[in-house]
Coordinates of C-alpha atoms and ligand atoms in Angstrom, one line a residue:
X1 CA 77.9 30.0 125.0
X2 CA 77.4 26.8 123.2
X3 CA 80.0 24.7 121.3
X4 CA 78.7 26.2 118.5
X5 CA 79.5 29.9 119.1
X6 CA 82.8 28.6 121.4
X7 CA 84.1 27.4 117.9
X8 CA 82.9 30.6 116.6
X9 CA 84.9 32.3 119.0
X10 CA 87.9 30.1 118.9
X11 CA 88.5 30.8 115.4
X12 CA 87.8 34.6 115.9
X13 CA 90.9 34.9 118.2
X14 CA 92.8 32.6 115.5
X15 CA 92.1 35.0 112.8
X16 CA 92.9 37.5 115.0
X17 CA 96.1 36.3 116.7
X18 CA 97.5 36.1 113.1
X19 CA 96.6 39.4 111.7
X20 CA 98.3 40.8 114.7
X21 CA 101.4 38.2 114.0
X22 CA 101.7 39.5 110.8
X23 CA 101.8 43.4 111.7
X24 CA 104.4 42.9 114.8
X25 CA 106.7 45.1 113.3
X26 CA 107.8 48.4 113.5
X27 CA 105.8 51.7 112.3
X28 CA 107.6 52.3 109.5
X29 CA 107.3 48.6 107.4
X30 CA 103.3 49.0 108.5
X31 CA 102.3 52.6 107.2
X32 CA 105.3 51.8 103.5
X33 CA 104.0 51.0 100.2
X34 CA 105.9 48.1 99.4
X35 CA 104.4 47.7 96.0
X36 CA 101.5 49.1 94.2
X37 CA 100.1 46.3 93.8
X38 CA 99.5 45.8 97.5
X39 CA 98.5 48.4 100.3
X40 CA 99.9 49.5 102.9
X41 CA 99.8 46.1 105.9
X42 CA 97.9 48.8 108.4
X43 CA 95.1 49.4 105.8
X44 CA 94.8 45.8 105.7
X45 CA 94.6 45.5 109.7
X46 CA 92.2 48.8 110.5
X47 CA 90.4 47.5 106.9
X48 CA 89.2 43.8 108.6
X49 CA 88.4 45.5 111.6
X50 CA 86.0 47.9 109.8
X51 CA 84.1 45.0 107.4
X52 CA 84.0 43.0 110.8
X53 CA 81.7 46.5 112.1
X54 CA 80.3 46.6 109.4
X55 CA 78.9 43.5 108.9
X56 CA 78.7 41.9 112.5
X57 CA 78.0 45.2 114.5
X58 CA 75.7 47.0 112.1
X59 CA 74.2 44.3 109.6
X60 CA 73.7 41.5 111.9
X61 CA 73.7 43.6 115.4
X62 CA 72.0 46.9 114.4
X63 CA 74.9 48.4 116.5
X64 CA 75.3 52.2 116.1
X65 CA 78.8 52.6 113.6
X66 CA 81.3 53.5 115.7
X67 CA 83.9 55.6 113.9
X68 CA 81.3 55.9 110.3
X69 CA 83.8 59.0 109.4
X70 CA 86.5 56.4 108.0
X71 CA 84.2 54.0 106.3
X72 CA 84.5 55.9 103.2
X73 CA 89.0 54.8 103.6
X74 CA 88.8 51.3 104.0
X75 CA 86.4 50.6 100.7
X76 CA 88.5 48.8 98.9
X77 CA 85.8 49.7 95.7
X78 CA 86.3 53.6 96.2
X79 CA 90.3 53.1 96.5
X80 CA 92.6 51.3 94.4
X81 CA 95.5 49.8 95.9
X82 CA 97.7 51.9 94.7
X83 CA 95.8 55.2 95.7
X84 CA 95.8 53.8 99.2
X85 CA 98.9 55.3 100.9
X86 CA 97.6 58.8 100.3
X87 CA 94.7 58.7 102.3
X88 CA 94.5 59.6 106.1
X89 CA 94.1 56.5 107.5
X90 CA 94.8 55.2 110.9
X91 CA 98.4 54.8 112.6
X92 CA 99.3 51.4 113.3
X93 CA 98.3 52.3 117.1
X94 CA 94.9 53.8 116.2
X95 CA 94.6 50.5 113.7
X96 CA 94.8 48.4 116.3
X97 CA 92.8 50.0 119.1
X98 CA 89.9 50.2 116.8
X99 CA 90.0 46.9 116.1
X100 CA 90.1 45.8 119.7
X101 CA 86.9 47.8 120.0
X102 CA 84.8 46.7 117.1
X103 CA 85.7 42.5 118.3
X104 CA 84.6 43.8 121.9
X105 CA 81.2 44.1 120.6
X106 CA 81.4 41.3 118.1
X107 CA 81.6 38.6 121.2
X108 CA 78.6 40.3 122.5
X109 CA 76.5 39.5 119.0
X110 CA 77.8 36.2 118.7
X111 CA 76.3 35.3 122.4
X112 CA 73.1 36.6 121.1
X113 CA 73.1 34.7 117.8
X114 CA 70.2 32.9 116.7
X115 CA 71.6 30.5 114.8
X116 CA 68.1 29.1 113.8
X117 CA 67.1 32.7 112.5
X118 CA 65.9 32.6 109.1
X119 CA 67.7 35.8 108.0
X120 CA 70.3 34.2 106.2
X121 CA 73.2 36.2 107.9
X122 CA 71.9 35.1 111.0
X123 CA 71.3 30.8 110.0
X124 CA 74.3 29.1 110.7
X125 CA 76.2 32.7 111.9
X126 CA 76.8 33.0 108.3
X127 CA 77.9 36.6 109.0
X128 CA 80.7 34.9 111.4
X129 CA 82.0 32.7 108.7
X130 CA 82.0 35.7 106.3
X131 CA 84.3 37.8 108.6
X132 CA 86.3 35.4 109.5
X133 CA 87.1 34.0 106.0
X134 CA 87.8 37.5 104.8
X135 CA 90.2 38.3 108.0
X136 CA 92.1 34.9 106.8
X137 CA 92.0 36.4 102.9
X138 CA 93.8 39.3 104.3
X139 CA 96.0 37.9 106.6
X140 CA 97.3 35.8 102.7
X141 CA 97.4 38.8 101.5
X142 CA 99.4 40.6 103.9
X143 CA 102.0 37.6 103.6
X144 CA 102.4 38.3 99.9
X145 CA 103.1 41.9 100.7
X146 CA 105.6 40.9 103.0
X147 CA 107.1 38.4 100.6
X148 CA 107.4 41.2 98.2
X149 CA 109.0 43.8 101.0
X150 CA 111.7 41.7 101.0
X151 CA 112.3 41.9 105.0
X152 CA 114.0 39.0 106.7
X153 CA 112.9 37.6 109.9
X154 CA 109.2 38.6 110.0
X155 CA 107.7 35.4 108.7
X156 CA 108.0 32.2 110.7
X157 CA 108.9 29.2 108.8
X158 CA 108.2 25.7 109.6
X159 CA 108.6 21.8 109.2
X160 CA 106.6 19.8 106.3
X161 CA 106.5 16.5 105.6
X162 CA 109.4 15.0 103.1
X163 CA 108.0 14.6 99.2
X164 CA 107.6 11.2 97.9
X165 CA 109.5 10.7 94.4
X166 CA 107.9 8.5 91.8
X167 CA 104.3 7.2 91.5
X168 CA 101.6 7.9 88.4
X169 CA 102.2 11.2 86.6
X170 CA 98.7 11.5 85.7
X171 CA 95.3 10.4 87.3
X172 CA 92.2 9.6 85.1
X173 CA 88.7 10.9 85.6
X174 CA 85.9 9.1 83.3
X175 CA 83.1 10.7 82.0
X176 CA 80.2 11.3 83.7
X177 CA 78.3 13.9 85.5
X178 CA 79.0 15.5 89.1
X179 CA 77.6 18.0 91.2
X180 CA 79.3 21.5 91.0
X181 CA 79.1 23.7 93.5
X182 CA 77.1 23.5 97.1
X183 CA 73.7 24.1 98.8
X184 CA 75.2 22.3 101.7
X185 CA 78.4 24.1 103.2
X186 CA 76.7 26.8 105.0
X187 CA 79.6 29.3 105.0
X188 CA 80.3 28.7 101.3
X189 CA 80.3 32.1 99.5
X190 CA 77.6 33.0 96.9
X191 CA 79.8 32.2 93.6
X192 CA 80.0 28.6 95.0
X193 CA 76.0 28.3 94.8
X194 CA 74.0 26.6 93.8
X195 CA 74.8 23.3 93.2
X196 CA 74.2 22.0 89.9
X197 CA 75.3 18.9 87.4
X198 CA 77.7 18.9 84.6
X199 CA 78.7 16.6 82.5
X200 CA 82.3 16.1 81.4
X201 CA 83.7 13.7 79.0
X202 CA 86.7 11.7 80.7
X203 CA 89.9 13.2 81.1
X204 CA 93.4 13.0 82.8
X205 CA 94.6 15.6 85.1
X206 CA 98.1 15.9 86.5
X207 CA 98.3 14.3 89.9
X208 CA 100.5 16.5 91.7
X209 CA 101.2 20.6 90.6
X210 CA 103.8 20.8 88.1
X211 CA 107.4 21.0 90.1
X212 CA 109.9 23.7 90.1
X213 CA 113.0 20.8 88.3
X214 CA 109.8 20.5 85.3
X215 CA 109.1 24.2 85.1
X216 CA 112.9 24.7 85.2
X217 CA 113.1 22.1 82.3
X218 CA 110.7 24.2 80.3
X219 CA 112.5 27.4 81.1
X220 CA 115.9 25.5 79.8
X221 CA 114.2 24.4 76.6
X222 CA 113.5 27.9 75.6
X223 CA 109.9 28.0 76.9
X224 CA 109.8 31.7 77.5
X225 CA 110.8 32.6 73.9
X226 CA 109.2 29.9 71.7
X227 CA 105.9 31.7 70.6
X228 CA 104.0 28.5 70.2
X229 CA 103.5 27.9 73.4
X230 CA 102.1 31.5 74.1
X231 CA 99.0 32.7 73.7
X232 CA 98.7 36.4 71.7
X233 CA 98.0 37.9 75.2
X234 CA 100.6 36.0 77.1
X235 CA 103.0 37.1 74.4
X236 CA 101.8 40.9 75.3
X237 CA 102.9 40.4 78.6
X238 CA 106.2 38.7 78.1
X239 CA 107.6 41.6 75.4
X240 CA 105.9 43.8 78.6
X241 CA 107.5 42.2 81.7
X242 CA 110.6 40.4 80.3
X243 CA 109.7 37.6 82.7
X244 CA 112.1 34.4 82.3
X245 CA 111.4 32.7 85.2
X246 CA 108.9 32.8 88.1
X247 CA 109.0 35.5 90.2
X248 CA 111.4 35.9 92.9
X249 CA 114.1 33.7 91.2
X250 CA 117.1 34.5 90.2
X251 CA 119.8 32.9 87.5
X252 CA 123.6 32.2 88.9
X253 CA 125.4 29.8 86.7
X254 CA 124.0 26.7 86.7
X255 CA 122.0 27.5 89.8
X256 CA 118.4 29.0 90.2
X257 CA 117.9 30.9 93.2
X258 CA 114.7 32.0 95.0
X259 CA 114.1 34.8 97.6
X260 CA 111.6 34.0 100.2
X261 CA 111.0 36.4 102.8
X262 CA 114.2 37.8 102.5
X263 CA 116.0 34.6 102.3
X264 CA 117.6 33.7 99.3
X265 CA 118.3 30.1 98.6
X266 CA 118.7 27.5 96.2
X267 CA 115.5 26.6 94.2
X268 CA 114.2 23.1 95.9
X269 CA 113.6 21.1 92.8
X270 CA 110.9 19.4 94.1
X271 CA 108.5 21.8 95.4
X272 CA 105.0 22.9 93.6
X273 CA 106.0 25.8 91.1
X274 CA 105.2 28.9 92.8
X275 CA 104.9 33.1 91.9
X276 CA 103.7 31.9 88.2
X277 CA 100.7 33.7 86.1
X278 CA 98.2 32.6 84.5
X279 CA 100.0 32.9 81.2
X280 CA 103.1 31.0 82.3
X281 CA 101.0 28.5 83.5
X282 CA 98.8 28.5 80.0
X283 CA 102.6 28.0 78.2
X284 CA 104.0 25.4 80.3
X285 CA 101.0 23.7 79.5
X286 CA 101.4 23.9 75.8
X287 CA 104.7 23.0 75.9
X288 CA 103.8 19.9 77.6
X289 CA 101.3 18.9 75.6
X290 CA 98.3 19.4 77.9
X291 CA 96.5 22.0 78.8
X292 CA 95.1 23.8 82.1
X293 CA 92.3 22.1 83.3
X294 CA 88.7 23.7 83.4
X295 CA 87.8 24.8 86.5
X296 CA 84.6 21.6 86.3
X297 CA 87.7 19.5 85.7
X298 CA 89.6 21.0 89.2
X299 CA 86.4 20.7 90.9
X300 CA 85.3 16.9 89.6
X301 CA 88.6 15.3 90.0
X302 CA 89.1 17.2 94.1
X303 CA 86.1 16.6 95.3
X304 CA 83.3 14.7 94.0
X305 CA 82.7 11.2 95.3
X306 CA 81.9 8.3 92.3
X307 CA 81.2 5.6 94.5
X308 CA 79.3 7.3 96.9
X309 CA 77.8 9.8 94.2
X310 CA 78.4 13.0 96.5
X311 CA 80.9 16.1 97.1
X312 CA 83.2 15.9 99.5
X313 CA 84.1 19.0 101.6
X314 CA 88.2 18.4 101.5
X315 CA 89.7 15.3 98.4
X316 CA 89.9 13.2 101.6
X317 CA 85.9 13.2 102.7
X318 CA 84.7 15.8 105.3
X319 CA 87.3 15.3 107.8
X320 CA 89.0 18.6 108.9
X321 CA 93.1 18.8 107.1
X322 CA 95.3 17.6 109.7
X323 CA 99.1 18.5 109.4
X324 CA 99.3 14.7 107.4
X325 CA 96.5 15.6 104.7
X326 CA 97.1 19.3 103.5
X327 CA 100.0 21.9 103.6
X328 CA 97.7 25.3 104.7
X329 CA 97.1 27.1 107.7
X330 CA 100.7 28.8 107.3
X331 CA 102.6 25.6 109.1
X332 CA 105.6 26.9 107.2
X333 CA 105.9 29.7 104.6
X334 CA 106.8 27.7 101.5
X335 CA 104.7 24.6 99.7
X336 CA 105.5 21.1 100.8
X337 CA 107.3 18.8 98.7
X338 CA 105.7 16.8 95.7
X339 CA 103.7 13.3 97.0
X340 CA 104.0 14.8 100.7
X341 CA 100.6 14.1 101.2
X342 CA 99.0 10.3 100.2
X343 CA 96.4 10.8 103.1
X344 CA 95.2 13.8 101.3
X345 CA 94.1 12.0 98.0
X346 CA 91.0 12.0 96.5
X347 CA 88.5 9.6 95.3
X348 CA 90.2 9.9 91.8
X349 CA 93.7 10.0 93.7
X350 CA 95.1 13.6 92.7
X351 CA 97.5 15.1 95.6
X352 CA 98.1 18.0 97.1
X353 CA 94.7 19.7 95.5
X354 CA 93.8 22.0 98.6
X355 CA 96.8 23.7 99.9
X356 CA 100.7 24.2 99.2
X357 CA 99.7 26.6 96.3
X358 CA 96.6 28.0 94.5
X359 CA 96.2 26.3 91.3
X360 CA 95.3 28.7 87.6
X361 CA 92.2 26.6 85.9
X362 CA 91.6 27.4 82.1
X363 CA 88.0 29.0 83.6
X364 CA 86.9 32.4 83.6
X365 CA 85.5 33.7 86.5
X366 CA 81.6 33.4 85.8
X367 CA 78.5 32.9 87.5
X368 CA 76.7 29.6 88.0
X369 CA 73.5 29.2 86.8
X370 CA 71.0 30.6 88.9
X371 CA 73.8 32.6 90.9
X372 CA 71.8 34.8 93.1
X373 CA 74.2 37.6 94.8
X374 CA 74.5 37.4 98.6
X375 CA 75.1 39.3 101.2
X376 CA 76.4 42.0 99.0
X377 CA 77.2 42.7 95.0
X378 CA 80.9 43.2 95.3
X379 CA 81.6 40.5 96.7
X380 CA 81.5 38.7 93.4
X381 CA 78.8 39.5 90.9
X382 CA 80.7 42.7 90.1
X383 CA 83.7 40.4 88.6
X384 CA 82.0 38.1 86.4
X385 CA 82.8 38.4 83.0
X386 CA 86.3 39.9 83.2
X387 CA 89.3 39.1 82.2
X388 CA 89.5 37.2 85.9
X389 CA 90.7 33.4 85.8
X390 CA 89.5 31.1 88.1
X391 CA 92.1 29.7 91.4
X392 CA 91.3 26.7 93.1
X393 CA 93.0 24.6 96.0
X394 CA 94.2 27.7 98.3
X395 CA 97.9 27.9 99.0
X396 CA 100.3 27.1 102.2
X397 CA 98.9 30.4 103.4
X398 CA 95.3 30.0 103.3
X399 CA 93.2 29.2 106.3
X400 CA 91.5 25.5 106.6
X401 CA 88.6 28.1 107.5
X402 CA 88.5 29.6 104.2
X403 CA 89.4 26.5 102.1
X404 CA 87.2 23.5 100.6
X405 CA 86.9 21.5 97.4
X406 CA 84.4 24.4 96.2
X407 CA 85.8 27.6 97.0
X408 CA 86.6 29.9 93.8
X409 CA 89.3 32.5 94.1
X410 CA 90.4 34.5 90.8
X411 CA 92.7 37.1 89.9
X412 CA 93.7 38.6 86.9
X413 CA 95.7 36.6 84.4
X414 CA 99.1 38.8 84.6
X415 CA 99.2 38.0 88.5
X416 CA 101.7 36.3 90.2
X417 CA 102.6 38.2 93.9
X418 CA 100.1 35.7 94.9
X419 CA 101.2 32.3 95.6
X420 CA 100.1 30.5 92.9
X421 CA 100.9 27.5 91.0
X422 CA 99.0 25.2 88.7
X423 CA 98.8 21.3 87.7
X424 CA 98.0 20.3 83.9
X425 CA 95.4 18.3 82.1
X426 CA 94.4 16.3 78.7
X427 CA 91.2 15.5 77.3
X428 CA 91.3 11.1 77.1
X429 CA 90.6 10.2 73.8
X430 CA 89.9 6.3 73.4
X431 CA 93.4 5.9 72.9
X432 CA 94.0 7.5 76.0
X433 CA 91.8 5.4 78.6
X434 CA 93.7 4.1 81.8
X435 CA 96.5 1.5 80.8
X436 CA 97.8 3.9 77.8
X437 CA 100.3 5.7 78.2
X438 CA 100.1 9.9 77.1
X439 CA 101.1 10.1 73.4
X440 CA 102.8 13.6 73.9
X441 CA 105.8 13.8 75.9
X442 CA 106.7 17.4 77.1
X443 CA 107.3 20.1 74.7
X444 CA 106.1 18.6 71.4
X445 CA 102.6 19.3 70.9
X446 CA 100.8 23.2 70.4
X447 CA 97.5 23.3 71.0
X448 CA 94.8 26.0 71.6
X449 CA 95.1 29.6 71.7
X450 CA 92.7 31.5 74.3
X451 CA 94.4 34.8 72.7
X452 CA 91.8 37.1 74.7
X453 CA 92.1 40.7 75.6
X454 CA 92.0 42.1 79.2
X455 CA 89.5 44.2 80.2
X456 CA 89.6 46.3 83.2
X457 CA 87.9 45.6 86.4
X458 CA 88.1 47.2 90.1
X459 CA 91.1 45.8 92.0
X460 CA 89.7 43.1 94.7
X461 CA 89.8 43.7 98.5
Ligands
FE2_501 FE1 88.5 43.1 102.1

């Protein structure tokens, strides 16, 4: 094997390693329901297994199917989530001997690759960076089931670097145009493509996520029950859920408490907000008189380039995230503190963009134009148009392998199992260019009202 496909390979066993981390546990936690939201963790294990058969094997290998009789149990299209715990699937021991066997015969198709094969599953093992990307969605996945089971002691936890108080609240992006999007990463899914211009007026954008001690001051001003700040849908959802606080934390005195993995501790005041939805997100926003930014606005002030007049891969340049640039690959199981990362600025110097938590953008989740779907219609094209908002960033749990300044996750607006945060934004009048200071302080200002009605989609993955 060449470099190439010994990378390949490499990050196969990676993926793999930490699906099997994550399902080290006994029968019983595996084959429960820990909320119906979620499905059971050994659906999610035999379920990776069967796309990488799928795909790999069958697509890109012409491999006979194997077990073809369970196809029909791991589509995630034919069976909600919460359908999945009635159906026969495999046993946690089954799960993993059939997994074993598909990636058996998925080293044997990787050594044949042609990576210089037109077909486009083929050119640049495309099929390989689909598989593994969607192993490392699952494995995020699996971690916010576990989060909501509750269990102690199954997810490991590690050192970050310490936050860095103070600095610029806000970073300023002129106007100007920048290319969205990619024709260039060759693993980048088919929502991310192609590449095209926009234009955007200038702006300010947050430049770190909004911390827990701001969201906490928002909470403490009455946030959750002043209707100004709420959008007609977000106020739907708060008479529905009686949220007052992110999920997982907890109220005791004076003190806010959070429950991680079964550990419940004190609410680090200056950590990225976490386990918010979208319509938190769109009220804290209101309240501080800003807004969410657009997902061009994310995308512009991450990754594009001025000087050089290009996109970078990561806000640093194209550079792989080190453990002194970015807060993902699962180094420890909560974000990093705020202004832990000035190597991982970008051009425009906003922080802590890619990694610690996925960020809510304003956008809907839409094609761009000239979106052609690829390798397969559910991927994405089936969920444009709903009531889907756009994520960018990835979280502490996402994989460098499935992160970069273009990649578009989305969920719908009322989620917040995931681990998601958000960072603010304000359109610059002439008033507002660099050396003024913003005219609204927090929790003075309304502003727009989205005010949309859900519409309902399949559940993802
Ligand atoms: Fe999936």
């Amino acid at each position: 094997m060449n470099d190439f496909k010994e990378r390949i390979a490499a990050e196969l066993v990676a993926v793999r390693d930490r699906s099997l981390a994550y399902t080290d546990a006994e029968d019983d936690l595996l084959v429960r329901q820990h909320s119906p939201l979620m499905s059971p963790l050994v659906w999610d294990l035999a379920h990776v297994g069967n796309y990488e058969e799928l795909w790999v094997l069958r697509e890109a290998g012409g491999i006979t199917p194997l077990r073809p009789e369970i196809d029909d149990l791991y589509d995630a299209f034919k069976h909600p989530r919460r359908n999945r715990p009635s159906l026969p699937i495999l046993g946690p021991v089954e799960a993993r001997r059939y997994i074993e066997g598909v990636r058996g015969r998925v080293l044997d198709v990787l050594d044949a690759l042609d990576p210089d094969n037109p077909d486009p599953l083929h050119r640049d093992a495309f099929v390989f960076g689909l598989v593994i990307q969607h192993e490392h969605q699952h494995d995020e996945t699996m971690l916010a089931t576990l989060q909501l089971s509750r269990e102690p002691g199954l997810v490991r936890d590690g050192d970050l670097p310490p936050g860095r108080p103070g600095g610029a609240e806000e970073v300023f992006v002129p106007a100007g145009s920048f290319l969205m999007g990619t024709g260039t990463q060759p693993w980048a899914y088919d929502n991310e493509r192609p590449a095209h211009r926009v234009d955007l007026p200038a702006y300010w954008i947050d430049r770190l996520p909004v911390g827990n001690r701001a969201y906490a001051a928002f909470i403490e001003e009455g946030g959750y029950d002043d209707p100004r700040w709420w959008s007609q849908e977000g106020r739907l959802w708060r008479q529905e859920t009686r949220a007052f606080a992110p999920l997982f934390w907890t109220r005791d005195g004076d003190t806010w408490w959070r429950t991680r993995f079964g550990r419940t501790e004190p609410v680090p005041m200056d950590e990225p907000v976490q386990h918010v939805s979208w319509h938190e997100a769109d009220a804290y926003a209101r309240w501080a008189g800003k807004r969410l930014p657009t997902e061009a606005e994310w995308e512009k002030a991450c990754g594009w380039d001025p000087v050089a007049e290009r996109a970078r891969k990561y806000p640093w340049g194209d550079d792989d995230p080190g453990p002194e640039r970015a807060n993902l690959g699962h180094r420890a199981a909560r974000p990093a503190p705020l202004g832990a990362y000035p190597a991982g600025a970008s051009a425009y110097g906003a922080e802590q963009m890619v990694g610690d938590v996925w960020e809510w953008t304003a956008s809907r989740f839409l094609p761009y134009p000239g979106f052609r779907s690829f390798p397969y219609r559910e991927y994405s094209e089936v969920f444009f148009g709903g009531d889907y908002r756009v994520l960018r960033g990835g979280s502490w749990a996402a994989d460098p392998a499935a992160v970069r300044t273009t990649f578009r996750n989305w969920d719908h607006p009322i989620r917040r199992q995931i681990f998601t945060g958000f960072r603010c934004a304000r359109s610059a009048s002439p008033e507002h260019s660099p050396g003024h200071s913003p005219k609204h302080s927090p929790g003075r200002s309304p502003g727009h009202s989205p005010g949309h009605l859900p519409k309902h989609f399949p559940e993802r993955g």
